[in-house]
Amino acid sequence: MKKLAIAPALRDGLIEEMRRDKNVFCMGEDISIPGGWGGVFTVTLGLEEEFRDQLIDTPIAEAGSIGLGIGAALAGLRPVLDMQYSDFLFLAMDQIINHAAKLRYMSGGTLSVPLLIRAPVGATGRGAQHAQNMERFFTGVPGLKVLCPATAYDAKGLLKAAIRDDNPVVMFEHKLLYGSKGIGAATGEVDASSEIPDEDFIVPIGKGIIRRPGGDVTIVATLLMMHLALAAARELASQGIEAEVIDPRTLAPFDWPLLEQSVEKTSRLIIVEEGPKTGGWGAEVAASLGERMMECLTAPIQRVASPDIPVPFAPELENAYRPNVRQIIQAAESLVALG
Amino acid sequence: MKKLAIAPALRDGLIEEMRRDKNVFCMGEDISIPGGWGGVFTVTLGLEEEFRDQLIDTPIAEAGSIGLGIGAALAGLRPVLDMQYSDFLFLAMDQIINHAAKLRYMSGGTLSVPLLIRAPVGATGRGAQHAQNMERFFTGVPGLKVLCPATAYDAKGLLKAAIRDDNPVVMFEHKLLYGSKGIGAATGEVDASSEIPDEDFIVPIGKGIIRRPGGDVTIVATLLMMHLALAAARELASQGIEAEVIDPRTLAPFDWPLLEQSVEKTSRLIIVEEGPKTGGWGAEVAASLGERMMECLTAPIQRVASPDIPVPFAPELENAYRPNVRQIIQAAESLVALG
Amino acid sequence: MPYSTADLLEFHRRMLLIRKVEERLSQLFLEGTIPGTLHQSLGQEAVAVGVCSALRETDVITSTHRPHGHALAKGVSLPSFIAELLGKSSGCCKGRGGSMHVGDITKGMLPSIAIVGGGIPIATGVALAFKRRREDHVAVSFSGDGSVAEGIFHEAVNMGAIWDLPVLYVIENNRYAASTHYSRNTKLEQLSGLSAAYGIPGVTIDGNDVLEVYETAQTAVERARAGQGPTIIEAMTYRITGHNRRDPCNYMPEDERDQALEQEPVKRFEEVLLRDGHAEASLLAAMQTELESEIEAVIETALAAPAPDPEEAFRYVYAEPVES
Amino acid sequence: MPYSTADLLEFHRRMLLIRKVEERLSQLFLEGTIPGTLHQSLGQEAVAVGVCSALRETDVITSTHRPHGHALAKGVSLPSFIAELLGKSSGCCKGRGGSMHVGDITKGMLPSIAIVGGGIPIATGVALAFKRRREDHVAVSFSGDGSVAEGIFHEAVNMGAIWDLPVLYVIENNRYAASTHYSRNTKLEQLSGLSAAYGIPGVTIDGNDVLEVYETAQTAVERARAGQGPTIIEAMTYRITGHNRRDPCNYMPEDERDQALEQEPVKRFEEVLLRDGHAEASLLAAMQTELESEIEAVIETALAAPAPDPEEAFRYVYAEPVES
Ligand SMILES: Cc1ncc(C[n+]2csc(CCOP(=O)(O)OP(=O)(O)O)c2C)c(N)n1
Ligand SMILES: Cc1ncc(C[n+]2csc(CCOP(=O)(O)OP(=O)(O)O)c2C)c(N)n1
Ligand SMILES: [Mg+2]
Ligand SMILES: [Mg+2]
């Protein structure tokens, strides 16, 4: 056991998987330049020596790189693509959605695309084009899996599971949770580090976790928001409201049974999401739970999310963009007040 | 007044706007090649003579073309981009979402991007890459407007409104509704033609319409699904169930008051959407209505949508993909049965 | 290069197979038997056959919305190919793909890709895998003259070039992208000139001469297998049919079309075979009859095959989880 | 070209302004006064100043994540520029943009674009508008050596070329894209060689020589204004600072860095001015002092300016509806 932040935990995961299976390799911009940074967030730092043969520094060509990744995956390799910032995924949507996600289906099940794309999300003072939460654009795309680890344990475990999975997977990592001192470093007050077992382990894709049990209200959240939800739950407890915090860990597939059990118990649901409220992944959770569990709900499902605006630069505006603990507490109080 | 199908109604709209304002121009692949087709669905057919100067045939370069459109719009022109098939929008997501949608905000309101993108949607026997409904990917993107005309009147009126709008707009048109004999022609059994006034008119962006009044259940649907909803409503009426069919006509902005009034009356809501159910625009409608109107609902909000699969080729499979009248009727019956 | 008569007849047979299949498909489409759309490669058979004849089964190709010739030339079985176009579960993609997505990886063809340019990076990625595994296979990306304007062409070819990947970029220049003549969209005389941007060889050849195509492909394939990287091959040809079955081709000047019909590869090669005494007319006629009856038999079987079960529409979206 | 002493001093003043502003910004960033990130253009001032000096206010530029030099050279006012970096509502983008998105259309600069390559088609589209309106303005796209691998570069430059648009593609080759040397990602000796793919002129110049940059830009601008289409200008330069303020540049060989510091444009031009007798050292020192105190005053004002009101975060998402 050792305590690690997310960036080094991911690094360990890559090391283990690249050792285990020579078909695994990493591709991305600036991931293994000698004297460089090991990617913007240091995840591949120091790997160049042992894995010179399993690291490919690419030109700035996101669509092409992912396209090459798809080809390599179809041919039996297991590429792990580093996206620097998830906002750049918009450049590669065609390759991901029209190709990676569909080729298995289009081939009548004869092919598979074991591709992992790692993409950092979150607003961190960089303005509108390096800040988005992109989960909504991939959740619900048939053929894709979408992961959102909030802790170092999950980051490593899901990374390893994704590398071994035969499907295309997009893993979103939150910049404020890395705990890295990389060139894109952005300090979050949140500690996402975990005790990491020495043995090989994976976190199964599609299994959520109860981060904190409670009987009064269910709060579902991922990534940075999961940590804010926990902070809110602690404050709520001091007011006598026991929130159950559910971290689905993966958005596709989604652990419906876990959430349903929780809501059966609490009969109240809050979804917390970074990113514009309209059309976020939280909409699907609310719609789907509403469809199936309306009769157990004592109050409407609430979504705490960002306003429907591009991510602004100035810290005062960005703070108005990023959902906060106060809002989660208020949502919980108002639900409980409804009876 | 004359009766027109959607393709000729759009053509008339383009003619009127290009005559009215020389800053309006069309760009796209194969839109004005002499001896060609006027775009895949004939919308710009025959315009080359009068508007030689306002039609630009582009290379196959969707991201670049939209990028050029953005630049031209920033510089004061009003480009109308033709996408051939909306599936190709994935190639241009970066230009649309990272640039067109945000530049006004990023510039502190000093710039605007009056750009219209026309993009045909719908499954029509062409397999997984020429068939998607892309509305979900643009609805909820701050800065964008999203239009979905189901009739020729709305198509022309919304087109004209969009061209005059100072924001980037994506207009989805359904291939099975065009009524064109274009090279991509796909026969729909549905007649979407309308009586079109001779005078100048627009359909305001953000205003929905009640296509059929009814007191028992509200059905909200756009494009082809709106016509299926009407067909379902007619059959339901014969069973004594009066469905109110709401066509929001635009998904962003969305006419919430119209829908809310309807649901207040009927207390039951069905959303019909072509495209995978998970994460569709219907999720937002269900989540949002559920959040605000739970107490008026006598039954859970139902979504009738496609299964979570890529669009399959074989007609038998495609029919299982495309939501149908039967499913809408069943959803309505089950809601009414719940009391 | 010295060819045996048998070799030459085999080139001809392969081209004729494509020609006859496509002519028949066109009828099936007009009858309404083939759903969706249909992009034929009539007139372009020499490119598919010339290139694929220089490949092994283990080499992998990607194709486009116009993949029939490539599929048949690469060895996708006729029954599974026809069944796919008819949307049958016996199709090479079990009816999920259709005309624009035929392929069979066991024959070295990925499901073909109907997003213009979309297959170019994928072929390059397959080549990357070959190189990483030190296998001497090559990948071939077929794409049209229209595809070179897409950004993905540029990204992929550049990566193929800088990493010396074993891949051929075959640009099938049939003069038109849909209704648009290629000269409208480039300042270059020939699209092979694009190779200058990537520091790799680029050649323009007569794509209607099956032997020239074959020989050019062979050279490029050898280069690729030897680790010397990619080649751009621009094969000049002509689509002697519509972009799809609904296209009257009014944008093609009549004299251009007439000239193209003169130059079309099947007839041309037939003339060479007769002229040089490799075959009698009767032998060629017999070959054609044989092919036609094979095709008829295949179509009959395919028509009788069951459509996919709608209950099965949900299969094949995800691969099964792998045990860890 | 004959330059007056006043002209030469003006080139110097413009470069020095950028240099001094950026040095000061770096301190403000390290103190934590500037939020977010900071990409400086130290060492690249001659490109910004040389090119923008060949432009009119009505000409329009697009820039990148590294836009400070371009903004100041194009005439974005120092107060609104500094205020933007500090996230103030008096900023040129009212605090919505930040360091990577500065711009002011009234000075002919779009909000700069931090998606590598993203501004290239936009500049081309601005040029399209100029051409359609028969205005003789030009558009200039600034982008780095890293941007040429993006597909959007290819799509946009090709359209600029085939339609003879009045646009300059200025590739600021500072040798590195983030930590990656440009030679890793191309087989070409010089990136100007890419112009061969588009049938337009391409030149490589010493981007640290402000006069060479200016003259090259002038020629290309004249071509563009005359309707003769775009030019690719590769300006060789060097980033004598980190990619951003956190970068120790360990990937840069020491001798390469030392040499680059020798060649850096501000010092070089200063030496020329002194050598050729255009200025005394004291005059240059006075110029610097003046700039420094101007900058200090501007920073002081900006620091005292109010931050944007969070209630106002929702403004500027949509343009108001236009009456029909
Ligand atoms: C990205 C993309 N844009 C547009 C289309 C629509 N489209 C299908 S085929 C075609 C023309 C392709 O021309 P070319 O590459 O020359 O191939 P050819 O049809 O001549 O074989 C177009 C524009 C598409 N399928 N994909
Ligand atoms: C599409 C995209 N990919 C990656 C990045 C991350 N990134 C920011 S700057 C940079 C390097 C750019 O290099 P270059 O174009 O040479 O410009 P320079 O930084 O040298 O000015 C990268 C990779 C980005 N901003 N956009
Ligand atoms: Mg072609
Ligand atoms: Mg650079």
mmCIF file with all atom_site columns, C-alpha atoms in Angstrom, chain C residues 206-312:
data_model
loop_
_atom_site.group_PDB
_atom_site.id
_atom_site.type_symbol
_atom_site.label_atom_id
_atom_site.label_alt_id
_atom_site.label_comp_id
_atom_site.label_asym_id
_atom_site.label_entity_id
_atom_site.label_seq_id
_atom_site.pdbx_PDB_ins_code
_atom_site.Cartn_x
_atom_site.Cartn_y
_atom_site.Cartn_z
_atom_site.occupancy
_atom_site.B_iso_or_equiv
_atom_site.pdbx_formal_charge
_atom_site.auth_seq_id
_atom_site.auth_comp_id
_atom_site.auth_asym_id
_atom_site.auth_atom_id
_atom_site.pdbx_PDB_model_num
ATOM 1   C CA . ASP C 1 206 ? -2.952  5.664   -65.841 1.00 0.00 ? 206 ASP C CA 1
ATOM 2   C CA . GLY C 1 207 ? -5.471  4.084   -63.538 1.00 0.00 ? 207 GLY C CA 1
ATOM 3   C CA . ASN C 1 208 ? -7.239  2.434   -66.423 1.00 0.00 ? 208 ASN C CA 1
ATOM 4   C CA . ASP C 1 209 ? -4.228  0.331   -67.279 1.00 0.00 ? 209 ASP C CA 1
ATOM 5   C CA . VAL C 1 210 ? -4.379  -2.581  -64.892 1.00 0.00 ? 210 VAL C CA 1
ATOM 6   C CA . LEU C 1 211 ? -0.774  -3.567  -65.475 1.00 0.00 ? 211 LEU C CA 1
ATOM 7   C CA . GLU C 1 212 ? 0.551   -0.080  -64.839 1.00 0.00 ? 212 GLU C CA 1
ATOM 8   C CA . VAL C 1 213 ? -1.451  0.044   -61.644 1.00 0.00 ? 213 VAL C CA 1
ATOM 9   C CA . TYR C 1 214 ? -0.213  -3.359  -60.596 1.00 0.00 ? 214 TYR C CA 1
ATOM 10  C CA . GLU C 1 215 ? 3.403   -2.541  -61.247 1.00 0.00 ? 215 GLU C CA 1
ATOM 11  C CA . THR C 1 216 ? 3.241   0.797   -59.509 1.00 0.00 ? 216 THR C CA 1
ATOM 12  C CA . ALA C 1 217 ? 1.560   -0.784  -56.533 1.00 0.00 ? 217 ALA C CA 1
ATOM 13  C CA . GLN C 1 218 ? 4.157   -3.514  -56.418 1.00 0.00 ? 218 GLN C CA 1
ATOM 14  C CA . THR C 1 219 ? 6.981   -1.016  -56.271 1.00 0.00 ? 219 THR C CA 1
ATOM 15  C CA . ALA C 1 220 ? 5.269   0.937   -53.523 1.00 0.00 ? 220 ALA C CA 1
ATOM 16  C CA . VAL C 1 221 ? 4.421   -2.230  -51.613 1.00 0.00 ? 221 VAL C CA 1
ATOM 17  C CA . GLU C 1 222 ? 8.039   -3.358  -51.760 1.00 0.00 ? 222 GLU C CA 1
ATOM 18  C CA . ARG C 1 223 ? 9.192   0.001   -50.505 1.00 0.00 ? 223 ARG C CA 1
ATOM 19  C CA . ALA C 1 224 ? 6.689   -0.209  -47.673 1.00 0.00 ? 224 ALA C CA 1
ATOM 20  C CA . ARG C 1 225 ? 7.601   -3.758  -46.717 1.00 0.00 ? 225 ARG C CA 1
ATOM 21  C CA . ALA C 1 226 ? 11.224  -2.732  -46.702 1.00 0.00 ? 226 ALA C CA 1
ATOM 22  C CA . GLY C 1 227 ? 10.497  -0.094  -44.087 1.00 0.00 ? 227 GLY C CA 1
ATOM 23  C CA . GLN C 1 228 ? 10.933  2.823   -46.451 1.00 0.00 ? 228 GLN C CA 1
ATOM 24  C CA . GLY C 1 229 ? 7.575   4.343   -45.810 1.00 0.00 ? 229 GLY C CA 1
ATOM 25  C CA . PRO C 1 230 ? 4.496   5.374   -47.712 1.00 0.00 ? 230 PRO C CA 1
ATOM 26  C CA . THR C 1 231 ? 3.806   6.316   -51.305 1.00 0.00 ? 231 THR C CA 1
ATOM 27  C CA . ILE C 1 232 ? 0.998   8.390   -52.739 1.00 0.00 ? 232 ILE C CA 1
ATOM 28  C CA . ILE C 1 233 ? -0.341  6.843   -55.918 1.00 0.00 ? 233 ILE C CA 1
ATOM 29  C CA . GLU C 1 234 ? -2.735  8.924   -57.936 1.00 0.00 ? 234 GLU C CA 1
ATOM 30  C CA . ALA C 1 235 ? -4.513  6.646   -60.346 1.00 0.00 ? 235 ALA C CA 1
ATOM 31  C CA . MET C 1 236 ? -6.244  8.598   -63.090 1.00 0.00 ? 236 MET C CA 1
ATOM 32  C CA . THR C 1 237 ? -9.534  6.993   -64.013 1.00 0.00 ? 237 THR C CA 1
ATOM 33  C CA . TYR C 1 238 ? -13.129 7.870   -64.680 1.00 0.00 ? 238 TYR C CA 1
ATOM 34  C CA . ARG C 1 239 ? -16.474 7.005   -63.235 1.00 0.00 ? 239 ARG C CA 1
ATOM 35  C CA . ILE C 1 240 ? -18.463 5.910   -66.293 1.00 0.00 ? 240 ILE C CA 1
ATOM 36  C CA . THR C 1 241 ? -21.619 5.850   -64.234 1.00 0.00 ? 241 THR C CA 1
ATOM 37  C CA . GLY C 1 242 ? -23.376 8.269   -61.919 1.00 0.00 ? 242 GLY C CA 1
ATOM 38  C CA . HIS C 1 243 ? -22.070 9.204   -58.497 1.00 0.00 ? 243 HIS C CA 1
ATOM 39  C CA . ASN C 1 244 ? -24.900 7.022   -57.339 1.00 0.00 ? 244 ASN C CA 1
ATOM 40  C CA . ARG C 1 245 ? -27.735 5.317   -59.109 1.00 0.00 ? 245 ARG C CA 1
ATOM 41  C CA . ARG C 1 246 ? -29.832 8.477   -59.179 1.00 0.00 ? 246 ARG C CA 1
ATOM 42  C CA . ASP C 1 247 ? -27.274 10.705  -60.867 1.00 0.00 ? 247 ASP C CA 1
ATOM 43  C CA . PRO C 1 248 ? -27.739 11.658  -64.546 1.00 0.00 ? 248 PRO C CA 1
ATOM 44  C CA . CYS C 1 249 ? -24.174 13.098  -64.701 1.00 0.00 ? 249 CYS C CA 1
ATOM 45  C CA . ASN C 1 250 ? -25.202 16.285  -66.445 1.00 0.00 ? 250 ASN C CA 1
ATOM 46  C CA . TYR C 1 251 ? -22.137 17.980  -65.040 1.00 0.00 ? 251 TYR C CA 1
ATOM 47  C CA . MET C 1 252 ? -19.856 15.813  -67.182 1.00 0.00 ? 252 MET C CA 1
ATOM 48  C CA . PRO C 1 253 ? -19.058 17.287  -70.604 1.00 0.00 ? 253 PRO C CA 1
ATOM 49  C CA . GLU C 1 254 ? -20.215 14.887  -73.281 1.00 0.00 ? 254 GLU C CA 1
ATOM 50  C CA . ASP C 1 255 ? -16.887 14.661  -75.094 1.00 0.00 ? 255 ASP C CA 1
ATOM 51  C CA . GLU C 1 256 ? -15.135 13.968  -71.820 1.00 0.00 ? 256 GLU C CA 1
ATOM 52  C CA . ARG C 1 257 ? -17.535 11.109  -71.151 1.00 0.00 ? 257 ARG C CA 1
ATOM 53  C CA . ASP C 1 258 ? -17.173 9.734   -74.656 1.00 0.00 ? 258 ASP C CA 1
ATOM 54  C CA . GLN C 1 259 ? -13.432 9.784   -74.380 1.00 0.00 ? 259 GLN C CA 1
ATOM 55  C CA . ALA C 1 260 ? -13.614 8.118   -70.993 1.00 0.00 ? 260 ALA C CA 1
ATOM 56  C CA . LEU C 1 261 ? -15.760 5.337   -72.387 1.00 0.00 ? 261 LEU C CA 1
ATOM 57  C CA . GLU C 1 262 ? -13.069 4.770   -74.999 1.00 0.00 ? 262 GLU C CA 1
ATOM 58  C CA . GLN C 1 263 ? -10.516 4.452   -72.250 1.00 0.00 ? 263 GLN C CA 1
ATOM 59  C CA . GLU C 1 264 ? -12.434 2.286   -69.855 1.00 0.00 ? 264 GLU C CA 1
ATOM 60  C CA . PRO C 1 265 ? -10.229 -0.429  -68.466 1.00 0.00 ? 265 PRO C CA 1
ATOM 61  C CA . VAL C 1 266 ? -12.173 -3.603  -69.058 1.00 0.00 ? 266 VAL C CA 1
ATOM 62  C CA . LYS C 1 267 ? -12.702 -3.095  -72.750 1.00 0.00 ? 267 LYS C CA 1
ATOM 63  C CA . ARG C 1 268 ? -9.164  -1.798  -73.141 1.00 0.00 ? 268 ARG C CA 1
ATOM 64  C CA . PHE C 1 269 ? -7.610  -4.811  -71.501 1.00 0.00 ? 269 PHE C CA 1
ATOM 65  C CA . GLU C 1 270 ? -9.816  -7.138  -73.484 1.00 0.00 ? 270 GLU C CA 1
ATOM 66  C CA . GLU C 1 271 ? -8.514  -5.523  -76.641 1.00 0.00 ? 271 GLU C CA 1
ATOM 67  C CA . VAL C 1 272 ? -4.948  -6.021  -75.499 1.00 0.00 ? 272 VAL C CA 1
ATOM 68  C CA . LEU C 1 273 ? -5.585  -9.664  -74.726 1.00 0.00 ? 273 LEU C CA 1
ATOM 69  C CA . LEU C 1 274 ? -7.089  -10.226 -78.145 1.00 0.00 ? 274 LEU C CA 1
ATOM 70  C CA . ARG C 1 275 ? -4.515  -8.163  -79.972 1.00 0.00 ? 275 ARG C CA 1
ATOM 71  C CA . ASP C 1 276 ? -1.544  -9.878  -78.366 1.00 0.00 ? 276 ASP C CA 1
ATOM 72  C CA . GLY C 1 277 ? -3.029  -13.294 -78.842 1.00 0.00 ? 277 GLY C CA 1
ATOM 73  C CA . HIS C 1 278 ? -3.473  -14.156 -75.199 1.00 0.00 ? 278 HIS C CA 1
ATOM 74  C CA . ALA C 1 279 ? -7.059  -15.175 -75.725 1.00 0.00 ? 279 ALA C CA 1
ATOM 75  C CA . GLU C 1 280 ? -9.666  -15.779 -78.357 1.00 0.00 ? 280 GLU C CA 1
ATOM 76  C CA . ALA C 1 281 ? -12.895 -13.861 -78.213 1.00 0.00 ? 281 ALA C CA 1
ATOM 77  C CA . SER C 1 282 ? -14.719 -17.090 -77.496 1.00 0.00 ? 282 SER C CA 1
ATOM 78  C CA . LEU C 1 283 ? -12.664 -17.747 -74.397 1.00 0.00 ? 283 LEU C CA 1
ATOM 79  C CA . LEU C 1 284 ? -13.407 -14.287 -73.049 1.00 0.00 ? 284 LEU C CA 1
ATOM 80  C CA . ALA C 1 285 ? -17.082 -14.748 -73.816 1.00 0.00 ? 285 ALA C CA 1
ATOM 81  C CA . ALA C 1 286 ? -17.063 -18.044 -71.972 1.00 0.00 ? 286 ALA C CA 1
ATOM 82  C CA . MET C 1 287 ? -15.361 -16.411 -69.010 1.00 0.00 ? 287 MET C CA 1
ATOM 83  C CA . GLN C 1 288 ? -18.074 -13.778 -68.956 1.00 0.00 ? 288 GLN C CA 1
ATOM 84  C CA . THR C 1 289 ? -20.866 -16.302 -69.173 1.00 0.00 ? 289 THR C CA 1
ATOM 85  C CA . GLU C 1 290 ? -19.357 -18.277 -66.358 1.00 0.00 ? 290 GLU C CA 1
ATOM 86  C CA . LEU C 1 291 ? -19.078 -15.206 -64.190 1.00 0.00 ? 291 LEU C CA 1
ATOM 87  C CA . GLU C 1 292 ? -22.615 -14.187 -64.975 1.00 0.00 ? 292 GLU C CA 1
ATOM 88  C CA . SER C 1 293 ? -24.016 -17.497 -63.978 1.00 0.00 ? 293 SER C CA 1
ATOM 89  C CA . GLU C 1 294 ? -21.950 -17.559 -60.801 1.00 0.00 ? 294 GLU C CA 1
ATOM 90  C CA . ILE C 1 295 ? -23.314 -14.115 -59.974 1.00 0.00 ? 295 ILE C CA 1
ATOM 91  C CA . GLU C 1 296 ? -26.876 -15.182 -60.721 1.00 0.00 ? 296 GLU C CA 1
ATOM 92  C CA . ALA C 1 297 ? -26.566 -18.176 -58.466 1.00 0.00 ? 297 ALA C CA 1
ATOM 93  C CA . VAL C 1 298 ? -25.158 -16.086 -55.674 1.00 0.00 ? 298 VAL C CA 1
ATOM 94  C CA . ILE C 1 299 ? -27.920 -13.519 -55.985 1.00 0.00 ? 299 ILE C CA 1
ATOM 95  C CA . GLU C 1 300 ? -30.553 -16.189 -55.921 1.00 0.00 ? 300 GLU C CA 1
ATOM 96  C CA . THR C 1 301 ? -29.161 -17.670 -52.737 1.00 0.00 ? 301 THR C CA 1
ATOM 97  C CA . ALA C 1 302 ? -28.797 -14.247 -51.156 1.00 0.00 ? 302 ALA C CA 1
ATOM 98  C CA . LEU C 1 303 ? -32.350 -13.284 -52.018 1.00 0.00 ? 303 LEU C CA 1
ATOM 99  C CA . ALA C 1 304 ? -33.604 -16.428 -50.363 1.00 0.00 ? 304 ALA C CA 1
ATOM 100 C CA . ALA C 1 305 ? -31.540 -15.838 -47.223 1.00 0.00 ? 305 ALA C CA 1
ATOM 101 C CA . PRO C 1 306 ? -33.278 -14.508 -44.152 1.00 0.00 ? 306 PRO C CA 1
ATOM 102 C CA . ALA C 1 307 ? -33.187 -10.875 -43.154 1.00 0.00 ? 307 ALA C CA 1
ATOM 103 C CA . PRO C 1 308 ? -31.634 -10.161 -39.770 1.00 0.00 ? 308 PRO C CA 1
ATOM 104 C CA . ASP C 1 309 ? -33.955 -10.697 -36.869 1.00 0.00 ? 309 ASP C CA 1
ATOM 105 C CA . PRO C 1 310 ? -35.007 -7.307  -35.445 1.00 0.00 ? 310 PRO C CA 1
ATOM 106 C CA . GLU C 1 311 ? -34.565 -8.788  -31.977 1.00 0.00 ? 311 GLU C CA 1
ATOM 107 C CA . GLU C 1 312 ? -30.904 -9.033  -32.902 1.00 0.00 ? 312 GLU C CA 1
#
